[in-house]
Coordinates of C-alpha atoms in Angstrom, one line a residue:
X1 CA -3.8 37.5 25.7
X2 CA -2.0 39.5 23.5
X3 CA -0.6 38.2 20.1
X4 CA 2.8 38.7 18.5
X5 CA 2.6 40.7 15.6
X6 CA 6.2 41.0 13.4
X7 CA 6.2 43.6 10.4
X8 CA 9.3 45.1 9.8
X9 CA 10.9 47.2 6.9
X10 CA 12.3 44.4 5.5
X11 CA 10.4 41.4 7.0
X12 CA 8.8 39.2 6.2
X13 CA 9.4 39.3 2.4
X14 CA 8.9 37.3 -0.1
X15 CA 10.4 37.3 -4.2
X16 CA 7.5 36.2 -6.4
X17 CA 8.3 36.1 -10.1
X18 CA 6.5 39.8 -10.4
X19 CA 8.5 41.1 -7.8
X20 CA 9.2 41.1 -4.2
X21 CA 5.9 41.3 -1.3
X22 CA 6.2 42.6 2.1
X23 CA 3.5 40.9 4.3
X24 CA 2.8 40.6 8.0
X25 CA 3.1 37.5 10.4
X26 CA 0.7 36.9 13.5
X27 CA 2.0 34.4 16.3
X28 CA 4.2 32.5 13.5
X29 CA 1.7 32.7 10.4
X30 CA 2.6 34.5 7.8
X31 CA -0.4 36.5 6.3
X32 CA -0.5 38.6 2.5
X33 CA -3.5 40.3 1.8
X34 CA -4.0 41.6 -1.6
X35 CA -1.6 40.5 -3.7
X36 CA -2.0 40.9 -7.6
X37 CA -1.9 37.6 -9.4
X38 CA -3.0 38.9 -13.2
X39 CA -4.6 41.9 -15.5
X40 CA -7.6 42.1 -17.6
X41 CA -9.5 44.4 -19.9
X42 CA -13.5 43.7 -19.8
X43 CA -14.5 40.7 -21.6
X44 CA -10.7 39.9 -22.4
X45 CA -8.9 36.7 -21.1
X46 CA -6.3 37.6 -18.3
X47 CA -2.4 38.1 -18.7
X48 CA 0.4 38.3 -16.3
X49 CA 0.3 41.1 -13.7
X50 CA 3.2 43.4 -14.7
X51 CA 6.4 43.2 -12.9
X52 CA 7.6 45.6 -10.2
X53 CA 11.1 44.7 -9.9
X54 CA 12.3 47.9 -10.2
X55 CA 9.8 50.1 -8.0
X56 CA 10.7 48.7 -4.9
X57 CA 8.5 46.2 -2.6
X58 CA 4.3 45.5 -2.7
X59 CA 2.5 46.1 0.5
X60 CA 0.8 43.0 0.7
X61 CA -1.2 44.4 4.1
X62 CA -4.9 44.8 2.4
X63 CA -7.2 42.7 0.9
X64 CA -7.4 43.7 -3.1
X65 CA -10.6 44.8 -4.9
X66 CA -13.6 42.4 -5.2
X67 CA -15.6 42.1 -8.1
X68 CA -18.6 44.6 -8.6
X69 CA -22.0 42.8 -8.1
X70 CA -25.5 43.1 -9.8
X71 CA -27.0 43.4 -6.8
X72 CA -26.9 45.4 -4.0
X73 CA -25.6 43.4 -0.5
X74 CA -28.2 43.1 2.3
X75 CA -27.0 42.2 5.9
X76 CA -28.9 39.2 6.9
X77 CA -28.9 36.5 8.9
X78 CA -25.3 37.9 10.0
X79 CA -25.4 35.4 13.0
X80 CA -26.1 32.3 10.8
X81 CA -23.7 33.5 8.1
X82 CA -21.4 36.4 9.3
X83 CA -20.1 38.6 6.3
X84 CA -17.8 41.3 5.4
X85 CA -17.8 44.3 2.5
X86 CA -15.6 45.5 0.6
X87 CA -14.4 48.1 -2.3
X88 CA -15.0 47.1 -5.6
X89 CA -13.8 47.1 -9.1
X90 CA -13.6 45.7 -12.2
X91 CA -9.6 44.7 -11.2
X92 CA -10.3 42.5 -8.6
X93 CA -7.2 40.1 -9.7
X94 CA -6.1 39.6 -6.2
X95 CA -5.1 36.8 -3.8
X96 CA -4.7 36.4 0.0
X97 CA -2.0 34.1 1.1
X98 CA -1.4 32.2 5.1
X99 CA 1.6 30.4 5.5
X100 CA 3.5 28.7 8.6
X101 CA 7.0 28.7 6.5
X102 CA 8.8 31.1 4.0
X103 CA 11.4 27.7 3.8
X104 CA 11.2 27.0 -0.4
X105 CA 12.2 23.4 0.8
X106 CA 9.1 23.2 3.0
X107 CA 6.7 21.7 0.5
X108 CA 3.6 22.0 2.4
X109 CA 0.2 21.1 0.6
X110 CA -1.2 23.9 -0.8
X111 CA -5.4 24.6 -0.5
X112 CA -6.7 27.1 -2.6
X113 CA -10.1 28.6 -2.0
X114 CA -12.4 29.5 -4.3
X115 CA -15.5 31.7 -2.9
X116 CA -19.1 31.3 -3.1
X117 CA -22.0 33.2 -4.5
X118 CA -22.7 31.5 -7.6
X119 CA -20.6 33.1 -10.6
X120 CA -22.1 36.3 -10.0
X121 CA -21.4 37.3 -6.7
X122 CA -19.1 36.7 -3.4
X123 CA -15.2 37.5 -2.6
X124 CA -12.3 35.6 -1.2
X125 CA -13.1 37.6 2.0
X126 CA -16.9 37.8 1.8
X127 CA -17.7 35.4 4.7
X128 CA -15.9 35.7 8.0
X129 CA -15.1 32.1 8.0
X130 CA -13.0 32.3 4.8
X131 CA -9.9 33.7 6.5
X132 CA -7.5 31.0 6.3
X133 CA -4.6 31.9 9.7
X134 CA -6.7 29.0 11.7
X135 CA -6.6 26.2 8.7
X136 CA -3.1 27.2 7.8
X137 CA -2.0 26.7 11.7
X138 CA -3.8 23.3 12.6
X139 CA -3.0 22.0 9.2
X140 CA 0.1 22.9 8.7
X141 CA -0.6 23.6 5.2
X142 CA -0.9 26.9 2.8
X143 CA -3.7 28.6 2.5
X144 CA -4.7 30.3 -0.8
X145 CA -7.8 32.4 -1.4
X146 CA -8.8 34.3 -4.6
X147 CA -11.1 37.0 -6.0
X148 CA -12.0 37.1 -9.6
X149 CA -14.6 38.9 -12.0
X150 CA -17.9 37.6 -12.1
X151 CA -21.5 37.9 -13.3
X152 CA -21.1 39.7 -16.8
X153 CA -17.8 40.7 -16.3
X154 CA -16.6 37.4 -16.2
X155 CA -19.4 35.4 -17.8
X156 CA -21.1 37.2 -20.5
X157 CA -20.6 35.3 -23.6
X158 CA -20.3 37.7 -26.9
X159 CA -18.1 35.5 -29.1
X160 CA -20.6 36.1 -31.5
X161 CA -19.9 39.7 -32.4
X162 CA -16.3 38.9 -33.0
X163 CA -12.8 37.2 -32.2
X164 CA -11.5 39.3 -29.3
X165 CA -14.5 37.6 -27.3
X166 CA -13.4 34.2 -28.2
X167 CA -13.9 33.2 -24.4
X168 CA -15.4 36.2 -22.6
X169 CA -17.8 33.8 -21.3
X170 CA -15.3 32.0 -19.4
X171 CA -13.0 34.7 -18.7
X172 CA -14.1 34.7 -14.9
X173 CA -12.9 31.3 -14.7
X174 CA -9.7 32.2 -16.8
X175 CA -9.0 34.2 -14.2
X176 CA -9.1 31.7 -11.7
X177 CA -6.5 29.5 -13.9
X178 CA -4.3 32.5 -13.8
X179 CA -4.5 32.4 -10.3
X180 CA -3.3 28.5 -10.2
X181 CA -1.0 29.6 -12.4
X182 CA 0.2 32.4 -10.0
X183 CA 0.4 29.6 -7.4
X184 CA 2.2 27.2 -9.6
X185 CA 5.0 29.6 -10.2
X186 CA 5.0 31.1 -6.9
X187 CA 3.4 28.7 -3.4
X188 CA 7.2 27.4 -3.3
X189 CA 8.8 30.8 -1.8
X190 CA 5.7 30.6 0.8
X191 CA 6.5 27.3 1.8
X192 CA 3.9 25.4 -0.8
X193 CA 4.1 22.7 -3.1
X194 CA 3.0 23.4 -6.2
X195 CA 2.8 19.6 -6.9
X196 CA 0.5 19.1 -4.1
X197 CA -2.2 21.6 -4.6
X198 CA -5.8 20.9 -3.3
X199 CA -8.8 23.1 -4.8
X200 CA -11.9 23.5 -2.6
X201 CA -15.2 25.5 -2.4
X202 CA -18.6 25.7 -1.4
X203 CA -21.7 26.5 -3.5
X204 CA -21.2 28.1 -6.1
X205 CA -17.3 27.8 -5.5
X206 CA -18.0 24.2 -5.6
X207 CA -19.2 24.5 -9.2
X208 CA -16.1 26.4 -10.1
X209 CA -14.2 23.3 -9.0
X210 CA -16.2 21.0 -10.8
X211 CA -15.8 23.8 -13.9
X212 CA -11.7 23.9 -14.0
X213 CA -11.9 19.7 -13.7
X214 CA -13.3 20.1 -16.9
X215 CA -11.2 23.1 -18.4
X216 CA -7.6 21.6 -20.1
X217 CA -5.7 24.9 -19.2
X218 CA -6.0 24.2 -15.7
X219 CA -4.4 20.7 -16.2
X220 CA -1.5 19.8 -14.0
X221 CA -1.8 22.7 -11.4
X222 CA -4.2 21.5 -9.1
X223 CA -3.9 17.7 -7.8
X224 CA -7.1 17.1 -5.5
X225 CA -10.8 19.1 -5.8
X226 CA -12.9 19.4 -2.4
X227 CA -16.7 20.5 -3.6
X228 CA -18.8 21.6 -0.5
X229 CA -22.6 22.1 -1.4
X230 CA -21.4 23.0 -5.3
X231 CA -23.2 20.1 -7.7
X232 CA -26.7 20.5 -8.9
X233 CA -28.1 19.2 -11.9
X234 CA -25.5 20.9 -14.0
X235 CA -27.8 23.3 -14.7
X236 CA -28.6 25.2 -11.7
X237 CA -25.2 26.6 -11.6
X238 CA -23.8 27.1 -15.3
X239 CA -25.6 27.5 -18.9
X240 CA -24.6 23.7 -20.7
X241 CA -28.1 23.7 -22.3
X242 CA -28.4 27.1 -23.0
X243 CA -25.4 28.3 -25.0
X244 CA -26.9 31.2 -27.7
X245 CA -25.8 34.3 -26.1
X246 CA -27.4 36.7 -29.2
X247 CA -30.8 36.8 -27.5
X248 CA -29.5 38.4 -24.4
X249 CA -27.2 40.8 -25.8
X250 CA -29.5 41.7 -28.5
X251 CA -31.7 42.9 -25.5
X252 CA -29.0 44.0 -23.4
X253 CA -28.1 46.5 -27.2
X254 CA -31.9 47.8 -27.5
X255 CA -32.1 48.5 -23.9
X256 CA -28.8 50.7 -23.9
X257 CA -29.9 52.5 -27.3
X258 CA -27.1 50.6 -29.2
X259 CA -26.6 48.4 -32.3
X260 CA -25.0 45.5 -32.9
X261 CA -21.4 47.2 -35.1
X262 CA -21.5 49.6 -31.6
X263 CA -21.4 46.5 -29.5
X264 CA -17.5 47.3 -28.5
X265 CA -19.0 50.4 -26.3
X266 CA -20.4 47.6 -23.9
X267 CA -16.1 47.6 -23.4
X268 CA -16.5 51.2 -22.0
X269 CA -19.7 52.1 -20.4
X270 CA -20.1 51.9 -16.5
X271 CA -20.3 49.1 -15.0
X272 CA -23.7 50.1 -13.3
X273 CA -25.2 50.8 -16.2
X274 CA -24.3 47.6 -17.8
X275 CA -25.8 45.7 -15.3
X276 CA -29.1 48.1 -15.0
X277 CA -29.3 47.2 -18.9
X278 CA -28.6 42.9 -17.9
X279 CA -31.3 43.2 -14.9
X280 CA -33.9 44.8 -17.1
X281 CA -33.6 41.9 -20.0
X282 CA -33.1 39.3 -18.3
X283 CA -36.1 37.9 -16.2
X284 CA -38.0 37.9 -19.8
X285 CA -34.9 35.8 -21.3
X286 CA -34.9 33.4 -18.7
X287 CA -38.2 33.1 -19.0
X288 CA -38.2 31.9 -22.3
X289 CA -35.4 29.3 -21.0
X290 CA -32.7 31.5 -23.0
X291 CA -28.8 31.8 -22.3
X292 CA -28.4 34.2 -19.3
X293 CA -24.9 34.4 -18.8
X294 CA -23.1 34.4 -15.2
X295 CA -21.9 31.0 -15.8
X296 CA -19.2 29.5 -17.7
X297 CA -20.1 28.1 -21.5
X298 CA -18.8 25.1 -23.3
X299 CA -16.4 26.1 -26.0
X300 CA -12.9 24.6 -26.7
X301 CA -12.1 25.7 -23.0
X302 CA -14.2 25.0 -21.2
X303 CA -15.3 21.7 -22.1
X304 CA -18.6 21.2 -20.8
X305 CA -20.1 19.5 -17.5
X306 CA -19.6 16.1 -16.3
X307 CA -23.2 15.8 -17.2
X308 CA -23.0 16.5 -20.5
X309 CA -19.9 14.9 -21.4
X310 CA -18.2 12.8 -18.8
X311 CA -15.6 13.4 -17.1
X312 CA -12.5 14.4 -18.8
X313 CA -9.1 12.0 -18.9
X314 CA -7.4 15.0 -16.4
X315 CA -10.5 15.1 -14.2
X316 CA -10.4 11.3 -14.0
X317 CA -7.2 11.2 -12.0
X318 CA -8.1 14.1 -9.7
X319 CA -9.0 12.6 -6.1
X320 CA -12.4 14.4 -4.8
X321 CA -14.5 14.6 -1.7
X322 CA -17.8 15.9 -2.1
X323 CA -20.5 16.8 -0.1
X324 CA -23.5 18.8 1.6
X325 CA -25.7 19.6 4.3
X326 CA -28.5 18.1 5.6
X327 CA -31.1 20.8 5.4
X328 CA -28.7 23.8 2.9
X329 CA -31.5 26.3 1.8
X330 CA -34.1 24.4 4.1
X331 CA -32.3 25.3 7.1
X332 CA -32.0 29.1 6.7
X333 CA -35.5 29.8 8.0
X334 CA -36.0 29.5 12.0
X335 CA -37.0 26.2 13.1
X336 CA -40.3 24.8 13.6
X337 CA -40.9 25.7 17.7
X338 CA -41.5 23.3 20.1
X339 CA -39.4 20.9 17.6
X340 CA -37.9 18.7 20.4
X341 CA -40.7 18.8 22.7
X342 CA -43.9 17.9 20.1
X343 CA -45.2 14.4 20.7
X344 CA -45.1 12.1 18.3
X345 CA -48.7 12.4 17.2
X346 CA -48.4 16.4 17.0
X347 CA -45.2 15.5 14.8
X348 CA -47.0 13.4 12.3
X349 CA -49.9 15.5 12.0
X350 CA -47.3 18.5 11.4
X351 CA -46.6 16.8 8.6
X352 CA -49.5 16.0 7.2
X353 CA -50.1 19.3 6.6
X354 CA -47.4 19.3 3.8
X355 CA -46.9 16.2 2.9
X356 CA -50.3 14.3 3.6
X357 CA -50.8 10.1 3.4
X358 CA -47.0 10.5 2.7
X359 CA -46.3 11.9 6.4
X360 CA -46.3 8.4 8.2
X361 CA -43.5 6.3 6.1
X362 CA -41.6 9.2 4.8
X363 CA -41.0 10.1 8.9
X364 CA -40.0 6.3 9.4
X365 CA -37.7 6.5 6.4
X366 CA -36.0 9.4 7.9
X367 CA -35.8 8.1 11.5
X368 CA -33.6 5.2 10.2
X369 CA -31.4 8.0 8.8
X370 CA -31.5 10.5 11.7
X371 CA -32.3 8.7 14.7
X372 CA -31.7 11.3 17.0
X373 CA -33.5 14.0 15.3
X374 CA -37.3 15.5 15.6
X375 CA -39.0 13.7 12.4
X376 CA -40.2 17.0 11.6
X377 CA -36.7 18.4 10.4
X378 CA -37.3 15.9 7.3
X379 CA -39.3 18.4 5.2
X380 CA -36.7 20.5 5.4
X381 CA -34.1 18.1 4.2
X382 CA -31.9 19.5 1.0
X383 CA -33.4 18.9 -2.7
X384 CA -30.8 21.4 -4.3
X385 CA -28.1 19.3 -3.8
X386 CA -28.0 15.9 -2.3
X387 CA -29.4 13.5 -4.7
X388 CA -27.3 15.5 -7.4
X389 CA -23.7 14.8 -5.3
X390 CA -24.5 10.9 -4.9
X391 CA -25.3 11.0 -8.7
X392 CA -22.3 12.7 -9.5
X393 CA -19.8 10.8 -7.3
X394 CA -21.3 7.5 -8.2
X395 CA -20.2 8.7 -12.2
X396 CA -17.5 9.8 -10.8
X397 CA -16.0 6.5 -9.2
X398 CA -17.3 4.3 -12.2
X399 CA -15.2 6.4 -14.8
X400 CA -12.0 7.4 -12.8
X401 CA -9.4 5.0 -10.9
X402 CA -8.7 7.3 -8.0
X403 CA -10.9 7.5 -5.0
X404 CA -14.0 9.8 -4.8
X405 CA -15.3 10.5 -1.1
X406 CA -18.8 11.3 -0.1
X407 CA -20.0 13.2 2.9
X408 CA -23.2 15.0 4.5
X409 CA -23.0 17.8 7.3
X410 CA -25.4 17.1 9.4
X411 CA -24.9 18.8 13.1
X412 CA -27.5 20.7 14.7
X413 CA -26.7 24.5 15.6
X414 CA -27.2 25.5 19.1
X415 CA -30.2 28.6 17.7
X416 CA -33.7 28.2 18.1
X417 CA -34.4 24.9 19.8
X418 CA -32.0 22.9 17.5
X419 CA -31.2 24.2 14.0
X420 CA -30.1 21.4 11.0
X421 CA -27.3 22.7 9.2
X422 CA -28.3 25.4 6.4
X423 CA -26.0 26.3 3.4
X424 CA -22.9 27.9 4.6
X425 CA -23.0 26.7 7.5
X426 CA -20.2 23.8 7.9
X427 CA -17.7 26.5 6.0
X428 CA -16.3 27.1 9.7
X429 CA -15.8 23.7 10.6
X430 CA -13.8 23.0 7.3
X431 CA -11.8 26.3 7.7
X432 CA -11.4 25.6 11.6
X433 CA -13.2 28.8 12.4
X434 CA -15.7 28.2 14.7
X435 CA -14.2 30.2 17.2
X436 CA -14.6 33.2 14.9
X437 CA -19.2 31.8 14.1
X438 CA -20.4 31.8 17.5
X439 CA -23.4 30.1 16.7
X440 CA -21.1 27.2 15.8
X441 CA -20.2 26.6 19.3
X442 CA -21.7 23.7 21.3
X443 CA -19.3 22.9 24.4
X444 CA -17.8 19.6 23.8
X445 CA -19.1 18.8 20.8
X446 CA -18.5 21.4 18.4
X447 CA -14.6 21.2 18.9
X448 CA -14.3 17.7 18.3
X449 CA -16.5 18.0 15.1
X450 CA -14.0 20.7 13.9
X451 CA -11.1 19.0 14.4
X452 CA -13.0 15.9 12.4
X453 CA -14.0 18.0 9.5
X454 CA -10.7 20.1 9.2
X455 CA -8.7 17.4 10.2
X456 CA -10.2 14.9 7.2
X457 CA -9.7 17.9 4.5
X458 CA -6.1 18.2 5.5
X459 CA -5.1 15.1 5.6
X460 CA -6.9 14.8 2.0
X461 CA -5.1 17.9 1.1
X462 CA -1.5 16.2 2.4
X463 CA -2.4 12.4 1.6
X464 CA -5.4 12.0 -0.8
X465 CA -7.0 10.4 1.9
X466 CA -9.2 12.1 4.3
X467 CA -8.8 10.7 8.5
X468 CA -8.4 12.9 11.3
X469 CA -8.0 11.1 14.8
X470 CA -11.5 10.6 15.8
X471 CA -13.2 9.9 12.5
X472 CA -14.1 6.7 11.6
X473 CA -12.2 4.8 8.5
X474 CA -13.9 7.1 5.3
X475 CA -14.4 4.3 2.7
X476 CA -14.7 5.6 -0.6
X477 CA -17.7 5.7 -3.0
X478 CA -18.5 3.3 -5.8
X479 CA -19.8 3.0 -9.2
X480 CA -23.6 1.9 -7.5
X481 CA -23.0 3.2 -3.5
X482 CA -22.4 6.9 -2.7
X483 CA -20.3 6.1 0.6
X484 CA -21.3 8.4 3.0
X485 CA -19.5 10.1 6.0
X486 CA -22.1 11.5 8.4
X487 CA -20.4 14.6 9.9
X488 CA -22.2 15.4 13.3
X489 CA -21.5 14.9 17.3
X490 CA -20.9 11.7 16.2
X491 CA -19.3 10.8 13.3
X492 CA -20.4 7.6 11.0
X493 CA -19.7 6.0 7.7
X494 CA -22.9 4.5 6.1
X495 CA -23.7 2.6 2.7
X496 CA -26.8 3.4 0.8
X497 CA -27.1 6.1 3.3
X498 CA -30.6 7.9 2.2
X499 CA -31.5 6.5 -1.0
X500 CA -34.5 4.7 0.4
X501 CA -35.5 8.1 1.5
X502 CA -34.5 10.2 -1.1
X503 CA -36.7 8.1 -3.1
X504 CA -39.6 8.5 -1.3
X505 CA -39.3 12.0 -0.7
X506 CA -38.4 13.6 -3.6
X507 CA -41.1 13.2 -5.6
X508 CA -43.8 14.5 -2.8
X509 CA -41.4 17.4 -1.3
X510 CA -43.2 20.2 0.0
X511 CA -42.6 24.2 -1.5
X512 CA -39.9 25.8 1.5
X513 CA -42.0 28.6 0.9
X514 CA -45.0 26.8 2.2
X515 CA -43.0 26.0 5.5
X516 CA -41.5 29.3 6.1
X517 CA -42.9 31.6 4.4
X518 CA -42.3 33.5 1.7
X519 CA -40.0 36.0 2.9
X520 CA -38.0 33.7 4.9
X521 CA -36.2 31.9 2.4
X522 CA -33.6 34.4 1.4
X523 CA -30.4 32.5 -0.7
X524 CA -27.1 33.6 1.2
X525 CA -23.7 33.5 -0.8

């Protein structure tokens, strides 16, 4: 069936404080693509995009620039994880907005998306999933989603060579405040709220939520932080322990021919060869356990992680939900065959292989957990990240006075006998965008499991409390008890979920590499 498309000469258009954007609606949403939220010049912090009240009205019908990346993209595992590409360039200041009301009365909660990829890599538009028309409808709410530099465009610290680069090793997240900012002043003539703003991301989008709770400049323009599959140990993700830059760019200098007093032509050369220069140092720097940059640094604005330093006063009062999946980089690979018809002898003696005397209580500690499931799944079970989120929300609830939730994705994908949930994967189910993944699709289960998971982030986004009509009552986490919704065909809350397990397993858990194969485990964004 067809939809209704509207885009007129002069509807629908909206007066932002820069000047007035023409967008396009799409059975009642209200879409802008591409609309320019600030300016930069390399390694600079961000200002206002310049007004263009007097040229007439912005096209907002095309998604803006993306950030350049280090590496080249690889299509991959496009059913798992579907993708799209872009044009690039270093002004990649833009921001896609979905909205069921132009009303500046409306007040609708407002969820801005920040993308995955680590710092380094990933757009607002990167991942199929990410488009934000279905979340915007079910939820009523506004959708915000935002590109900004990355890797050493927006993470390369070289405050050391002078006062201009105060902060060029945050200005990736700088942008992202800009952004808030450009929401702030703005969400209310889409029909927002900017006093009800949520922040959410996964991976590495996670960890720039958990960055700006800790940055003072983004104070007061967010209200709630969703992290999806985003905390580590607060290293894997940022560089808190490694903060001198001058071994880096000293290599980065030799390897382009340069000298330190010529170290404002790093301002000016192409960005490809400045990243050829960053690829060739690098692996020796890292090596050594040096700073590598493509991560936000602690300075007086960024303040530093949680880890390090607590949580800040601001970052205290910011409701959170926080979660992962069951299996994230462990489920990537095809599953073990046979998985659901092995007996259980030929499933304990499977995992012998990896995890020897260990196999026999480890599979019992795991059944309590996932009754349902093939014992074998558990040595595929997540070490990036789980272990890590209880740790951090249990901090969380002992040093702040608002709630902190706690959740694990743990549904099994209709590919390959039975697939646990990989990284990525539960990004459709927040977004309500299974209907756009087809491999999230299981006939009456998938649905309700969408509505459960998008239903719960809305109503956190709205409330500060996450329920959705079928999901049990989500109690929230404690100073000694990471509370944990199970999201799955059946949704459960559970105390002291895993920790008997996580325990046990940790210390004994087998190389993925080992189970899959070397050239199986491949990191998607």
């Amino acid at each position: 069936m067809a939809k209704q498309f509207l885009c007129s000469l002069d509807a629908p258009i909206v007066e932002t404080v820069s000047g007035k954007v023409r967008g396009f609606q799409v059975d009642g949403t209200y879409t802008f693509h591409g609309i320019p939220y600030a300016k930069a010049k390399r390694f600079q912090m961000p200002e206002p995009f310049p007004s263009w009240k007097d040229r007439g009205v912005y096209d907002a019908h095309s998604y803006g620039f993306v950030c350049p990346m280090l590496d080249r993209e690889t299509a991959w595992g496009e059913i798992c994880v579907p993708h799209r590409y872009w044009p690039k360039d270093e002004n990649c200041q833009y921001l896609n907005v979905w909205t069921q009301s132009l009303d500046e009365t409306a007040k609708r909660p407002v969820m801005v998306w920040f993308h995955g990829g680590g710092f380094s890599a990933g757009s607002s538009i990167e991942q199929i999933a990410y488009d934000g028309e279905n979340l915007s409808k079910f939820g009523d709410v506004v959708v915000v989603t935002v590109n900004h530099r990355l890797n050493i465009l927006g993470y390369l610290d070289l405050s050391p060579y002078g006062e201009k680069y105060w902060n060029s090793g945050n200005v990736g997240n700088a942008d992202l405040v800009a952004s808030l900012q450009w929401v702030h002043d703005n969400i209310a003539r889409f029909g927002g709220d900017p006093e009800n703003v949520t922040i959410f991301g996964q991976s590495g989008g996670g960890g720039k939520v958990t960055s700006l709770m800790q940055t003072p400049a983004a104070d007061g323009l967010f209200h709630k932080a969703i992290i999806m599959s985003g905390i580590a140990d607060g290293r894997g993700l940022m560089n808190s322990k490694n903060t001198d830059s001058r071994p880096l760019i000293q290599a980065m200098l030799n390897e382009l021919g340069l000298t330190e007093a010529q170290v404002e032509q790093l301002e000016t050369l192409p960005y490809e060869t400045l990243a050829k220069a960053y690829k060739k140092v690098v692996p020796a720097i890292r090596e050594a356990g040096g700073y590598t940059g493509c991560g936000p640094i602690p300075n007086s604005y960024y303040l530093g992680d949680p880890w390090d330093i607590g949580f800040t006063e601001h970052a205290q009062t910011i409701p959170l939900i926080a979660g992962t999946v069951v299996a994230e980089f462990g489920g990537m690979a095809p599953s073990l065959k046979n998985r659901t018809t092995m007996s259980e002898k030929e499933q304990l003696d499977f995992l012998r292989q990896y995890l020897g005397e260990h196999a026999e209580p480890l599979a019992k500690l795991f059944a309590q957990c996932y009754p349902d499931r093939p014992v074998t799944d558990l040595v595929l079970s997540d070490t990036f990240s789980r272990v890590a989120t209880k740790n951090y929300v249990k901090m969380k609830a002992a040093q702040s006075q608002v709630p902190t939730y706690n959740y694990v994705f743990s549904y099994q994908f209709p590919i390959d006998d039975g697939r646990p949930a990989w990284h990525c994967s539960d990004i459709p189910f927040a977004f309500h965008n299974t209907d756009k993944v087809a491999i999230c699709n299981k006939p009456g289960v998938s649905d309700q499991l969408e509505a459960n998971m998008s239903g719960a982030f809305v109503s956190f986004a709205t409330t500060g409390v996450p329920t959705a009509a079928n999901l049990p009552q989500w109690e929230p986490c404690t100073a000694d008890d990471a509370v944990t919704m199970v999201l799955d065909a059946k949704c459960r809350m559970c105390h002291h979920f895993d920790d008997d397990f996580y325990e046990a397993f940790l210390p004994v858990a087998p190389d993925l590499r080992k189970i899959h194969g070397e050239d199986e485990i491949l990191i998607l964004h």
